[in-house]
Amino acid sequence: MEQQSSSLFPTYARYPITIVKGKGSRLWDDTGKEYLDLMSGLAVTSLGHCPEAVKQALVAQLDELWHVSNLFHIPNQEKLAGLLTANSCADRVFFCNSGAEANEAAIKAARRYHQKVLNTGRYEIITFQQSFHGRTLATLTATGQAKVQEGFLPLPEGFVYAPFNDAEALEGYITDKTCAIMLEMVQAEGGVIVADPAFVQEVKRLCEKHNLLLIVDEIQTGMGRTGKLFAHEHYGIEPDIFTVAKAIASGFPMGAMLGKEKLAEAFTAGSHGSTFGGTPIAMAAAIATVETIVGDKLADRAEELGRYVTEQLREKLGGHPLVNEVRGKGLIIGIGCKEPVADLIAAIHARGVLVVTAGPNVIRLLPSLLVTKEELDHGIEVIAQVLAERTAAV
Ligand SMILES: *Cc1c(COP(=O)(O)O)cnc(C)c1O
């Protein structure tokens, strides 16, 4: 199970588990042990593992065409962009291959809009402490966490970190160089911290007042997970740009940047591109995924199940000496603890339930949007048991 020697770069601290098969919310390791998956490959397999509709779309596409390059028209790019814009406030879409690439596109579009369309020359982007926006040089610089940036100096210029959920402090970070504010509606990697409505309203107000673009990173919160197709809908705001990836193609690597019509002037021919972005295979997987999420109203399901899990966890863990708070939105849920949870996570895994951390002290749940109530009940029971035994042992 545990790899003793490896030809891989050791960039991941891996769990001592080797998963070899999956179906729905069930996974099996190389010893045949079954797991209930409540983390979905980090918010990726939102329709569960190997969903039939997506598999059929992929298999059909594999018989037709794999790749032609963006030098040609690709009809399913138009179809998917139409689906996404019909179901959101966006007018235009750029397809890429990952979350970090989607955020790179957002950063480039914001700078270029200010430099080539508005001619303000502005380039600075305000992001937030504890945020996470990716691992490329620009997106790790956008990320407000020192541990992600360590050893990668010099970082690209033009990022400033404001305290999250601090409406009063925010205007003080705006300068005559600021072109955009970029944030997550739920800071996911940062500990499942939900944005306060009043804070988001202030972000929106300041963007309008100072002519800044509002960029929302929906890479983890998008595609129905929080109870709306995109989490910014909870706040009644329309970002100029938002980014998606993770769940958009059920595990096929893909990202997208979505934006308002005015950004089209910034992203003219030759200004940005990607070899694999929008490849026919990715489009097939994403169309089937998005049609399922929208058609089956899975955001509503996430909202309802999320409320249930949160209530159950609060009831079962309320008053527990290690637990501070159960928080989240829809099916992104954090159990905030008073101390590091790595050993608790290992104990939960050992009992066949897969959850993940969000920062050192938070147990994070990201179940499939199709998870059943029975599966959730089982997961909640195991988590409550492990926590109860831990208290007994103290
Ligand atoms: C995962 C994630 C990213 C980075 O996505 P990659 O596909 O790993 O590049 C960026 N922002 C948020 C909020 C994420 O959760």
mmCIF file of C-alpha atoms and ligand atoms in Angstrom:
data_model
loop_
_atom_site.group_PDB
_atom_site.id
_atom_site.type_symbol
_atom_site.label_atom_id
_atom_site.label_comp_id
_atom_site.label_asym_id
_atom_site.label_seq_id
_atom_site.Cartn_x
_atom_site.Cartn_y
_atom_site.Cartn_z
ATOM 1 C CA MET A 1 0.000 0.000 0.000
ATOM 2 C CA GLU A 2 2.521 2.604 1.144
ATOM 3 C CA GLN A 3 5.131 3.320 -1.518
ATOM 4 C CA GLN A 4 8.624 2.936 -0.064
ATOM 5 C CA SER A 5 10.534 4.205 -3.095
ATOM 6 C CA SER A 6 9.174 6.233 -5.928
ATOM 7 C CA SER A 7 10.227 7.913 -9.158
ATOM 8 C CA LEU A 8 7.676 10.662 -8.541
ATOM 9 C CA PHE A 9 8.549 14.039 -7.102
ATOM 10 C CA PRO A 10 7.392 13.940 -3.504
ATOM 11 C CA THR A 11 5.094 16.972 -3.941
ATOM 12 C CA TYR A 12 2.143 15.301 -2.220
ATOM 13 C CA ALA A 13 1.794 14.133 1.378
ATOM 14 C CA ARG A 14 -0.361 11.168 0.450
ATOM 15 C CA TYR A 15 -2.720 9.155 2.610
ATOM 16 C CA PRO A 16 -1.614 5.518 2.944
ATOM 17 C CA ILE A 17 -4.479 4.332 0.737
ATOM 18 C CA THR A 18 -4.458 3.170 -2.902
ATOM 19 C CA ILE A 19 -7.857 3.521 -4.522
ATOM 20 C CA VAL A 20 -8.378 1.330 -7.584
ATOM 21 C CA LYS A 21 -12.117 1.477 -8.323
ATOM 22 C CA GLY A 22 -15.095 3.751 -7.828
ATOM 23 C CA LYS A 23 -18.833 3.882 -8.451
ATOM 24 C CA GLY A 24 -21.186 6.552 -7.155
ATOM 25 C CA SER A 25 -20.065 7.512 -3.648
ATOM 26 C CA ARG A 26 -18.257 4.182 -3.145
ATOM 27 C CA LEU A 27 -14.537 3.561 -3.579
ATOM 28 C CA TRP A 28 -12.471 0.400 -3.231
ATOM 29 C CA ASP A 29 -8.768 0.141 -2.426
ATOM 30 C CA ASP A 30 -6.234 -2.412 -3.659
ATOM 31 C CA THR A 31 -7.057 -4.758 -0.765
ATOM 32 C CA GLY A 32 -10.764 -4.732 -1.639
ATOM 33 C CA LYS A 33 -11.722 -2.513 1.313
ATOM 34 C CA GLU A 34 -14.753 -0.319 0.611
ATOM 35 C CA TYR A 35 -14.911 3.392 1.413
ATOM 36 C CA LEU A 36 -17.679 5.970 1.494
ATOM 37 C CA ASP A 37 -16.332 8.963 -0.397
ATOM 38 C CA LEU A 38 -17.262 12.243 1.306
ATOM 39 C CA MET A 39 -14.527 14.316 -0.371
ATOM 40 C CA SER A 40 -15.082 13.661 -4.096
ATOM 41 C CA GLY A 41 -11.432 14.004 -5.134
ATOM 42 C CA LEU A 42 -11.600 17.482 -3.666
ATOM 43 C CA ALA A 43 -14.929 18.650 -5.052
ATOM 44 C CA VAL A 44 -14.324 17.122 -8.492
ATOM 45 C CA THR A 45 -16.511 14.013 -8.756
ATOM 46 C CA SER A 46 -19.720 15.844 -7.861
ATOM 47 C CA LEU A 47 -21.826 13.308 -9.798
ATOM 48 C CA GLY A 48 -20.070 10.442 -8.028
ATOM 49 C CA HIS A 49 -17.478 8.176 -9.614
ATOM 50 C CA CYS A 50 -17.870 7.037 -13.239
ATOM 51 C CA PRO A 51 -21.310 8.622 -13.763
ATOM 52 C CA GLU A 52 -23.109 6.802 -16.584
ATOM 53 C CA ALA A 53 -24.237 9.853 -18.620
ATOM 54 C CA VAL A 54 -20.733 11.334 -18.657
ATOM 55 C CA LYS A 55 -19.161 7.985 -19.477
ATOM 56 C CA GLN A 56 -21.495 7.516 -22.439
ATOM 57 C CA ALA A 57 -20.755 11.014 -23.732
ATOM 58 C CA LEU A 58 -17.012 10.365 -23.427
ATOM 59 C CA VAL A 59 -17.175 6.965 -25.105
ATOM 60 C CA ALA A 60 -19.209 8.397 -27.996
ATOM 61 C CA GLN A 61 -16.741 11.268 -28.401
ATOM 62 C CA LEU A 62 -13.730 8.912 -28.310
ATOM 63 C CA ASP A 63 -15.129 7.263 -31.451
ATOM 64 C CA GLU A 64 -15.571 10.607 -33.248
ATOM 65 C CA LEU A 65 -12.691 12.996 -32.647
ATOM 66 C CA TRP A 66 -10.140 13.676 -29.913
ATOM 67 C CA HIS A 67 -8.336 16.855 -30.853
ATOM 68 C CA VAL A 68 -8.097 19.405 -33.660
ATOM 69 C CA SER A 69 -6.675 22.643 -32.113
ATOM 70 C CA ASN A 70 -8.385 25.955 -31.525
ATOM 71 C CA LEU A 71 -7.395 27.028 -35.027
ATOM 72 C CA PHE A 72 -10.704 25.372 -36.005
ATOM 73 C CA HIS A 73 -14.308 25.878 -34.917
ATOM 74 C CA ILE A 74 -15.323 23.377 -32.251
ATOM 75 C CA PRO A 75 -19.138 23.152 -32.105
ATOM 76 C CA ASN A 76 -19.292 21.690 -28.603
ATOM 77 C CA GLN A 77 -17.347 24.681 -27.240
ATOM 78 C CA GLU A 78 -20.211 26.864 -28.482
ATOM 79 C CA LYS A 79 -22.749 24.448 -27.014
ATOM 80 C CA LEU A 80 -21.111 24.357 -23.570
ATOM 81 C CA ALA A 81 -20.493 28.110 -23.500
ATOM 82 C CA GLY A 82 -24.172 28.560 -24.389
ATOM 83 C CA LEU A 83 -25.199 26.272 -21.539
ATOM 84 C CA LEU A 84 -22.988 28.081 -19.044
ATOM 85 C CA THR A 85 -24.012 31.591 -20.086
ATOM 86 C CA ALA A 86 -27.723 30.654 -20.240
ATOM 87 C CA ASN A 87 -27.439 29.528 -16.616
ATOM 88 C CA SER A 88 -25.297 32.353 -15.211
ATOM 89 C CA CYS A 89 -24.674 36.090 -15.395
ATOM 90 C CA ALA A 90 -21.745 35.587 -17.798
ATOM 91 C CA ASP A 91 -21.789 36.395 -21.526
ATOM 92 C CA ARG A 92 -18.470 34.889 -22.651
ATOM 93 C CA VAL A 93 -16.382 31.837 -21.799
ATOM 94 C CA PHE A 94 -12.731 30.852 -22.231
ATOM 95 C CA PHE A 95 -11.909 27.151 -21.841
ATOM 96 C CA CYS A 96 -8.685 25.852 -20.291
ATOM 97 C CA ASN A 97 -7.494 22.776 -18.419
ATOM 98 C CA SER A 98 -7.359 23.503 -14.694
ATOM 99 C CA GLY A 99 -8.359 25.867 -11.939
ATOM 100 C CA ALA A 100 -5.031 27.658 -11.825
ATOM 101 C CA GLU A 101 -5.237 28.235 -15.576
ATOM 102 C CA ALA A 102 -8.743 29.622 -15.246
ATOM 103 C CA ASN A 103 -7.486 32.077 -12.612
ATOM 104 C CA GLU A 104 -4.473 32.950 -14.780
ATOM 105 C CA ALA A 105 -6.929 33.794 -17.540
ATOM 106 C CA ALA A 106 -8.939 35.924 -15.105
ATOM 107 C CA ILE A 107 -5.844 37.816 -13.944
ATOM 108 C CA LYS A 108 -4.720 38.365 -17.539
ATOM 109 C CA ALA A 109 -8.192 39.481 -18.657
ATOM 110 C CA ALA A 110 -8.490 41.963 -15.771
ATOM 111 C CA ARG A 111 -5.081 43.501 -16.444
ATOM 112 C CA ARG A 112 -5.596 43.622 -20.171
ATOM 113 C CA TYR A 113 -9.061 45.158 -19.837
ATOM 114 C CA HIS A 114 -7.595 47.975 -17.760
ATOM 115 C CA GLN A 115 -4.486 48.360 -19.920
ATOM 116 C CA LYS A 116 -5.915 47.957 -23.427
ATOM 117 C CA VAL A 117 -9.606 48.852 -23.142
ATOM 118 C CA LEU A 118 -9.873 51.406 -20.314
ATOM 119 C CA ASN A 119 -6.272 52.587 -20.796
ATOM 120 C CA THR A 120 -5.832 53.124 -17.063
ATOM 121 C CA GLY A 121 -2.559 51.184 -16.893
ATOM 122 C CA ARG A 122 -3.740 49.554 -13.676
ATOM 123 C CA TYR A 123 -2.542 46.082 -12.751
ATOM 124 C CA GLU A 124 -2.864 45.480 -9.024
ATOM 125 C CA ILE A 125 -5.327 42.863 -7.770
ATOM 126 C CA ILE A 126 -6.585 42.749 -4.200
ATOM 127 C CA THR A 127 -6.967 39.183 -2.932
ATOM 128 C CA PHE A 128 -7.523 37.948 0.622
ATOM 129 C CA GLN A 129 -5.611 36.393 3.481
ATOM 130 C CA GLN A 130 -6.105 32.580 3.671
ATOM 131 C CA SER A 131 -7.344 32.524 0.082
ATOM 132 C CA PHE A 132 -6.331 29.820 -2.393
ATOM 133 C CA HIS A 133 -6.154 30.467 -6.124
ATOM 134 C CA GLY A 134 -3.693 27.910 -7.505
ATOM 135 C CA ARG A 135 -0.059 26.864 -7.895
ATOM 136 C CA THR A 136 1.232 28.671 -10.979
ATOM 137 C CA LEU A 137 3.468 31.666 -10.257
ATOM 138 C CA ALA A 138 0.708 34.234 -10.700
ATOM 139 C CA THR A 139 -1.971 32.242 -8.884
ATOM 140 C CA LEU A 140 0.274 31.252 -5.953
ATOM 141 C CA THR A 141 1.038 34.946 -5.654
ATOM 142 C CA ALA A 142 -2.690 35.701 -5.694
ATOM 143 C CA THR A 143 -3.028 33.108 -2.916
ATOM 144 C CA GLY A 144 -2.929 34.751 0.514
ATOM 145 C CA GLN A 145 -0.934 31.997 2.237
ATOM 146 C CA ALA A 146 2.820 32.261 2.848
ATOM 147 C CA LYS A 147 3.310 28.469 2.843
ATOM 148 C CA VAL A 148 2.238 28.271 -0.812
ATOM 149 C CA GLN A 149 4.767 30.973 -1.810
ATOM 150 C CA GLU A 150 7.819 29.799 0.150
ATOM 151 C CA GLY A 151 10.947 29.323 -1.943
ATOM 152 C CA PHE A 152 9.506 30.731 -5.162
ATOM 153 C CA LEU A 153 10.883 34.296 -5.072
ATOM 154 C CA PRO A 154 10.731 36.603 -6.857
ATOM 155 C CA LEU A 155 6.953 36.610 -7.052
ATOM 156 C CA PRO A 156 5.211 38.538 -9.820
ATOM 157 C CA GLU A 157 4.219 42.051 -8.834
ATOM 158 C CA GLY A 158 0.748 43.351 -8.362
ATOM 159 C CA PHE A 159 -1.018 41.395 -5.611
ATOM 160 C CA VAL A 160 -2.162 42.812 -2.293
ATOM 161 C CA TYR A 161 -3.771 40.815 0.539
ATOM 162 C CA ALA A 162 -6.660 42.244 2.515
ATOM 163 C CA PRO A 163 -8.246 40.612 5.573
ATOM 164 C CA PHE A 164 -11.222 38.452 4.591
ATOM 165 C CA ASN A 165 -14.676 39.429 5.857
ATOM 166 C CA ASP A 166 -13.378 42.811 7.047
ATOM 167 C CA ALA A 167 -15.645 45.276 5.259
ATOM 168 C CA GLU A 168 -14.167 48.296 7.051
ATOM 169 C CA ALA A 169 -10.541 47.606 6.163
ATOM 170 C CA LEU A 170 -11.061 46.902 2.471
ATOM 171 C CA GLU A 171 -11.165 50.396 0.967
ATOM 172 C CA GLY A 172 -7.771 51.139 2.560
ATOM 173 C CA TYR A 173 -6.176 48.564 0.229
ATOM 174 C CA ILE A 174 -7.350 50.239 -2.969
ATOM 175 C CA THR A 175 -4.753 52.387 -4.757
ATOM 176 C CA ASP A 176 -4.612 54.154 -8.132
ATOM 177 C CA LYS A 177 -3.026 50.927 -9.442
ATOM 178 C CA THR A 178 -5.870 48.579 -8.412
ATOM 179 C CA CYS A 179 -7.663 46.909 -11.337
ATOM 180 C CA ALA A 180 -9.638 44.150 -9.607
ATOM 181 C CA ILE A 181 -10.711 42.435 -6.411
ATOM 182 C CA MET A 182 -10.590 38.628 -6.457
ATOM 183 C CA LEU A 183 -12.181 36.369 -3.863
ATOM 184 C CA GLU A 184 -13.830 33.074 -3.022
ATOM 185 C CA MET A 185 -17.406 33.094 -1.715
ATOM 186 C CA VAL A 186 -16.357 30.293 0.617
ATOM 187 C CA GLN A 187 -12.633 30.163 1.362
ATOM 188 C CA ALA A 188 -12.285 26.431 0.916
ATOM 189 C CA GLU A 189 -8.618 25.528 1.381
ATOM 190 C CA GLY A 190 -8.449 28.369 3.902
ATOM 191 C CA GLY A 191 -10.742 26.519 6.319
ATOM 192 C CA VAL A 192 -14.307 26.631 4.900
ATOM 193 C CA ILE A 193 -14.803 30.305 5.780
ATOM 194 C CA VAL A 194 -18.070 31.610 4.335
ATOM 195 C CA ALA A 195 -18.071 35.225 3.096
ATOM 196 C CA ASP A 196 -20.365 37.516 5.114
ATOM 197 C CA PRO A 197 -23.152 39.043 3.025
ATOM 198 C CA ALA A 198 -22.322 42.557 4.282
ATOM 199 C CA PHE A 199 -18.671 42.054 3.312
ATOM 200 C CA VAL A 200 -19.602 40.895 -0.195
ATOM 201 C CA GLN A 201 -21.904 43.909 -0.614
ATOM 202 C CA GLU A 202 -19.003 46.183 0.360
ATOM 203 C CA VAL A 203 -16.724 44.441 -2.156
ATOM 204 C CA LYS A 204 -19.347 45.062 -4.839
ATOM 205 C CA ARG A 205 -19.874 48.689 -3.781
ATOM 206 C CA LEU A 206 -16.130 49.424 -3.853
ATOM 207 C CA CYS A 207 -15.730 47.763 -7.254
ATOM 208 C CA GLU A 208 -18.402 50.064 -8.654
ATOM 209 C CA LYS A 209 -17.075 53.156 -6.885
ATOM 210 C CA HIS A 210 -13.452 52.665 -7.991
ATOM 211 C CA ASN A 211 -14.141 51.042 -11.362
ATOM 212 C CA LEU A 212 -12.578 47.703 -10.396
ATOM 213 C CA LEU A 213 -13.389 44.319 -11.877
ATOM 214 C CA LEU A 214 -14.926 41.822 -9.482
ATOM 215 C CA ILE A 215 -13.435 38.337 -9.925
ATOM 216 C CA VAL A 216 -14.979 35.409 -8.056
ATOM 217 C CA ASP A 217 -13.044 32.143 -7.823
ATOM 218 C CA GLU A 218 -15.780 29.485 -8.042
ATOM 219 C CA ILE A 219 -13.378 26.629 -8.712
ATOM 220 C CA GLN A 220 -14.405 24.755 -5.571
ATOM 221 C CA THR A 221 -17.776 26.425 -4.867
ATOM 222 C CA GLY A 222 -19.175 26.302 -8.404
ATOM 223 C CA MET A 223 -21.255 23.733 -10.283
ATOM 224 C CA GLY A 224 -23.992 23.465 -7.686
ATOM 225 C CA ARG A 225 -21.958 22.543 -4.640
ATOM 226 C CA THR A 226 -23.081 25.380 -2.356
ATOM 227 C CA GLY A 227 -26.793 25.146 -3.182
ATOM 228 C CA LYS A 228 -26.718 27.481 -6.196
ATOM 229 C CA LEU A 229 -25.089 26.724 -9.535
ATOM 230 C CA PHE A 230 -22.512 29.404 -8.597
ATOM 231 C CA ALA A 231 -21.975 30.564 -5.024
ATOM 232 C CA HIS A 232 -22.081 34.274 -5.854
ATOM 233 C CA GLU A 233 -25.809 33.840 -6.607
ATOM 234 C CA HIS A 234 -26.401 33.509 -2.846
ATOM 235 C CA TYR A 235 -25.269 37.121 -2.488
ATOM 236 C CA GLY A 236 -27.309 38.689 -5.292
ATOM 237 C CA ILE A 237 -24.202 39.996 -7.043
ATOM 238 C CA GLU A 238 -22.906 39.596 -10.596
ATOM 239 C CA PRO A 239 -19.132 39.329 -10.863
ATOM 240 C CA ASP A 240 -17.427 40.661 -13.987
ATOM 241 C CA ILE A 241 -15.399 37.472 -14.131
ATOM 242 C CA PHE A 242 -15.690 34.108 -12.407
ATOM 243 C CA THR A 243 -13.701 30.924 -12.731
ATOM 244 C CA VAL A 244 -14.674 27.248 -12.557
ATOM 245 C CA ALA A 245 -12.826 23.940 -12.842
ATOM 246 C CA LYS A 246 -12.915 20.989 -10.435
ATOM 247 C CA ALA A 247 -16.448 19.570 -10.870
ATOM 248 C CA ILE A 248 -17.179 20.913 -14.351
ATOM 249 C CA ALA A 249 -16.275 17.727 -16.229
ATOM 250 C CA SER A 250 -16.662 15.047 -13.518
ATOM 251 C CA GLY A 251 -12.912 14.384 -13.327
ATOM 252 C CA PHE A 252 -11.819 15.098 -16.870
ATOM 253 C CA PRO A 253 -9.247 17.921 -16.441
ATOM 254 C CA MET A 254 -10.875 21.183 -17.388
ATOM 255 C CA GLY A 255 -11.302 24.804 -16.334
ATOM 256 C CA ALA A 256 -13.128 27.848 -17.619
ATOM 257 C CA MET A 257 -13.118 31.586 -17.180
ATOM 258 C CA LEU A 258 -16.498 33.251 -17.583
ATOM 259 C CA GLY A 259 -17.012 36.961 -17.973
ATOM 260 C CA LYS A 260 -19.192 39.864 -18.974
ATOM 261 C CA GLU A 261 -19.428 40.995 -22.596
ATOM 262 C CA LYS A 262 -17.147 44.004 -22.023
ATOM 263 C CA LEU A 263 -14.192 41.654 -21.382
ATOM 264 C CA ALA A 264 -14.424 40.377 -24.977
ATOM 265 C CA GLU A 265 -12.678 43.557 -26.068
ATOM 266 C CA ALA A 266 -9.706 42.668 -23.861
ATOM 267 C CA PHE A 267 -9.345 39.057 -24.989
ATOM 268 C CA THR A 268 -8.978 39.618 -28.722
ATOM 269 C CA ALA A 269 -7.461 37.090 -31.143
ATOM 270 C CA GLY A 270 -3.909 36.214 -30.140
ATOM 271 C CA SER A 271 -4.124 37.652 -26.613
ATOM 272 C CA HIS A 272 -4.572 34.315 -24.854
ATOM 273 C CA GLY A 273 -4.789 30.636 -25.737
ATOM 274 C CA SER A 274 -4.309 27.003 -24.806
ATOM 275 C CA THR A 275 -3.485 23.917 -26.871
ATOM 276 C CA PHE A 276 -5.851 21.614 -25.016
ATOM 277 C CA GLY A 277 -8.386 24.198 -23.828
ATOM 278 C CA GLY A 278 -11.857 23.197 -24.987
ATOM 279 C CA THR A 279 -10.721 19.948 -26.612
ATOM 280 C CA PRO A 280 -13.671 17.866 -27.917
ATOM 281 C CA ILE A 281 -13.190 15.204 -25.242
ATOM 282 C CA ALA A 282 -13.365 17.745 -22.409
ATOM 283 C CA MET A 283 -16.413 19.367 -23.990
ATOM 284 C CA ALA A 284 -18.240 16.022 -24.152
ATOM 285 C CA ALA A 285 -17.557 15.331 -20.466
ATOM 286 C CA ALA A 286 -18.486 18.864 -19.395
ATOM 287 C CA ILE A 287 -21.700 19.101 -21.428
ATOM 288 C CA ALA A 288 -22.969 15.840 -19.933
ATOM 289 C CA THR A 289 -21.949 17.003 -16.455
ATOM 290 C CA VAL A 290 -23.502 20.462 -16.701
ATOM 291 C CA GLU A 291 -26.701 19.111 -18.289
ATOM 292 C CA THR A 292 -27.050 16.688 -15.379
ATOM 293 C CA ILE A 293 -26.343 19.298 -12.683
ATOM 294 C CA VAL A 294 -28.768 21.803 -14.211
ATOM 295 C CA GLY A 295 -31.384 19.350 -15.517
ATOM 296 C CA ASP A 296 -31.612 17.355 -12.296
ATOM 297 C CA LYS A 297 -31.548 20.501 -10.124
ATOM 298 C CA LEU A 298 -28.587 19.199 -8.151
ATOM 299 C CA ALA A 299 -27.874 22.606 -6.617
ATOM 300 C CA ASP A 300 -31.239 22.376 -4.829
ATOM 301 C CA ARG A 301 -30.325 18.894 -3.701
ATOM 302 C CA ALA A 302 -26.966 20.182 -2.389
ATOM 303 C CA GLU A 303 -28.775 22.925 -0.473
ATOM 304 C CA GLU A 304 -31.195 20.477 1.144
ATOM 305 C CA LEU A 305 -28.599 17.793 1.949
ATOM 306 C CA GLY A 306 -26.167 20.442 3.162
ATOM 307 C CA ARG A 307 -28.709 21.758 5.638
ATOM 308 C CA TYR A 308 -29.371 18.197 6.825
ATOM 309 C CA VAL A 309 -25.685 17.321 7.315
ATOM 310 C CA THR A 310 -24.959 20.606 9.084
ATOM 311 C CA GLU A 311 -27.917 20.129 11.454
ATOM 312 C CA GLN A 312 -26.965 16.520 12.166
ATOM 313 C CA LEU A 313 -23.315 17.364 12.788
ATOM 314 C CA ARG A 314 -24.267 20.269 15.058
ATOM 315 C CA GLU A 315 -26.590 18.021 17.010
ATOM 316 C CA LYS A 316 -24.106 15.153 17.320
ATOM 317 C CA LEU A 317 -20.966 17.236 17.890
ATOM 318 C CA GLY A 318 -22.478 20.197 19.756
ATOM 319 C CA GLY A 319 -20.731 20.664 23.093
ATOM 320 C CA HIS A 320 -17.889 18.353 22.038
ATOM 321 C CA PRO A 321 -14.743 19.697 23.739
ATOM 322 C CA LEU A 322 -12.663 19.541 20.537
ATOM 323 C CA VAL A 323 -15.212 21.107 18.189
ATOM 324 C CA ASN A 324 -15.537 24.870 17.793
ATOM 325 C CA GLU A 325 -18.072 25.100 15.040
ATOM 326 C CA VAL A 326 -19.765 23.321 12.141
ATOM 327 C CA ARG A 327 -20.007 25.690 9.170
ATOM 328 C CA GLY A 328 -20.388 25.753 5.418
ATOM 329 C CA LYS A 329 -22.747 26.302 2.519
ATOM 330 C CA GLY A 330 -24.592 23.458 0.814
ATOM 331 C CA LEU A 331 -22.291 20.467 0.467
ATOM 332 C CA ILE A 332 -19.042 22.157 1.418
ATOM 333 C CA ILE A 333 -18.931 21.663 5.149
ATOM 334 C CA GLY A 334 -16.199 22.271 7.702
ATOM 335 C CA ILE A 335 -15.924 20.937 11.241
ATOM 336 C CA GLY A 336 -13.694 23.518 12.898
ATOM 337 C CA CYS A 337 -11.680 21.948 15.731
ATOM 338 C CA LYS A 338 -9.526 23.346 18.513
ATOM 339 C CA GLU A 339 -6.422 21.361 17.503
ATOM 340 C CA PRO A 340 -4.884 19.666 14.440
ATOM 341 C CA VAL A 341 -7.138 16.980 12.983
ATOM 342 C CA ALA A 342 -4.662 14.842 10.987
ATOM 343 C CA ASP A 343 -4.955 11.866 13.362
ATOM 344 C CA LEU A 344 -8.755 12.162 13.462
ATOM 345 C CA ILE A 345 -8.835 12.106 9.655
ATOM 346 C CA ALA A 346 -6.664 8.969 9.666
ATOM 347 C CA ALA A 347 -9.040 7.300 12.150
ATOM 348 C CA ILE A 348 -12.083 8.233 10.028
ATOM 349 C CA HIS A 349 -10.350 6.863 6.913
ATOM 350 C CA ALA A 350 -9.497 3.643 8.772
ATOM 351 C CA ARG A 351 -13.244 3.191 9.342
ATOM 352 C CA GLY A 352 -13.910 3.488 5.653
ATOM 353 C CA VAL A 353 -15.065 7.103 5.329
ATOM 354 C CA LEU A 354 -13.004 9.534 3.252
ATOM 355 C CA VAL A 355 -12.898 13.163 4.387
ATOM 356 C CA VAL A 356 -10.130 15.749 4.077
ATOM 357 C CA THR A 357 -8.655 18.689 6.004
ATOM 358 C CA ALA A 358 -9.069 22.382 5.171
ATOM 359 C CA GLY A 359 -6.083 23.859 6.953
ATOM 360 C CA PRO A 360 -4.708 22.015 10.004
ATOM 361 C CA ASN A 361 -7.756 22.262 12.301
ATOM 362 C CA VAL A 362 -10.728 21.712 10.023
ATOM 363 C CA ILE A 363 -12.327 18.452 8.863
ATOM 364 C CA ARG A 364 -13.857 19.152 5.449
ATOM 365 C CA LEU A 365 -16.729 17.262 3.799
ATOM 366 C CA LEU A 366 -17.305 17.542 0.048
ATOM 367 C CA PRO A 367 -19.708 14.710 -0.785
ATOM 368 C CA SER A 368 -21.053 14.025 -4.251
ATOM 369 C CA LEU A 369 -24.226 16.013 -4.972
ATOM 370 C CA LEU A 370 -25.868 12.615 -5.562
ATOM 371 C CA VAL A 371 -24.873 11.143 -2.199
ATOM 372 C CA THR A 372 -27.838 9.528 -0.415
ATOM 373 C CA LYS A 373 -29.167 10.441 3.017
ATOM 374 C CA GLU A 374 -28.314 6.925 4.212
ATOM 375 C CA GLU A 375 -24.720 7.341 3.074
ATOM 376 C CA LEU A 376 -24.529 10.699 4.812
ATOM 377 C CA ASP A 377 -26.016 9.231 8.005
ATOM 378 C CA HIS A 378 -23.330 6.557 7.977
ATOM 379 C CA GLY A 379 -20.558 9.109 7.439
ATOM 380 C CA ILE A 380 -21.865 11.382 10.203
ATOM 381 C CA GLU A 381 -22.082 8.405 12.565
ATOM 382 C CA VAL A 382 -18.462 7.390 11.900
ATOM 383 C CA ILE A 383 -17.188 10.962 12.361
ATOM 384 C CA ALA A 384 -19.171 11.343 15.617
ATOM 385 C CA GLN A 385 -17.857 7.986 16.890
ATOM 386 C CA VAL A 386 -14.223 8.820 16.129
ATOM 387 C CA LEU A 387 -14.564 12.184 17.862
ATOM 388 C CA ALA A 388 -16.334 10.611 20.853
ATOM 389 C CA GLU A 389 -13.594 7.994 21.270
ATOM 390 C CA ARG A 390 -10.975 10.688 21.026
ATOM 391 C CA THR A 391 -12.563 12.580 23.948
ATOM 392 C CA ALA A 392 -12.804 9.374 25.974
ATOM 393 C CA ALA A 393 -9.098 8.756 25.393
ATOM 394 C CA VAL A 394 -8.035 12.255 26.593
HETATM 395 C C1 LIG B 1 -8.475 23.776 -6.469
HETATM 396 C C2 LIG B 1 -8.574 25.248 -6.498
HETATM 397 C C3 LIG B 1 -7.788 26.028 -7.357
HETATM 398 C C4 LIG B 1 -6.709 25.426 -8.245
HETATM 399 O O1 LIG B 1 -7.219 24.516 -9.152
HETATM 400 P P1 LIG B 1 -6.209 23.501 -9.926
HETATM 401 O O2 LIG B 1 -7.107 22.782 -10.879
HETATM 402 O O3 LIG B 1 -5.614 22.623 -8.887
HETATM 403 O O4 LIG B 1 -5.197 24.337 -10.591
HETATM 404 C C5 LIG B 1 -7.986 27.390 -7.364
HETATM 405 N N1 LIG B 1 -8.896 27.971 -6.576
HETATM 406 C C6 LIG B 1 -9.683 27.261 -5.738
HETATM 407 C C7 LIG B 1 -10.701 27.968 -4.902
HETATM 408 C C8 LIG B 1 -9.538 25.883 -5.667
HETATM 409 O O5 LIG B 1 -10.292 25.179 -4.808
#
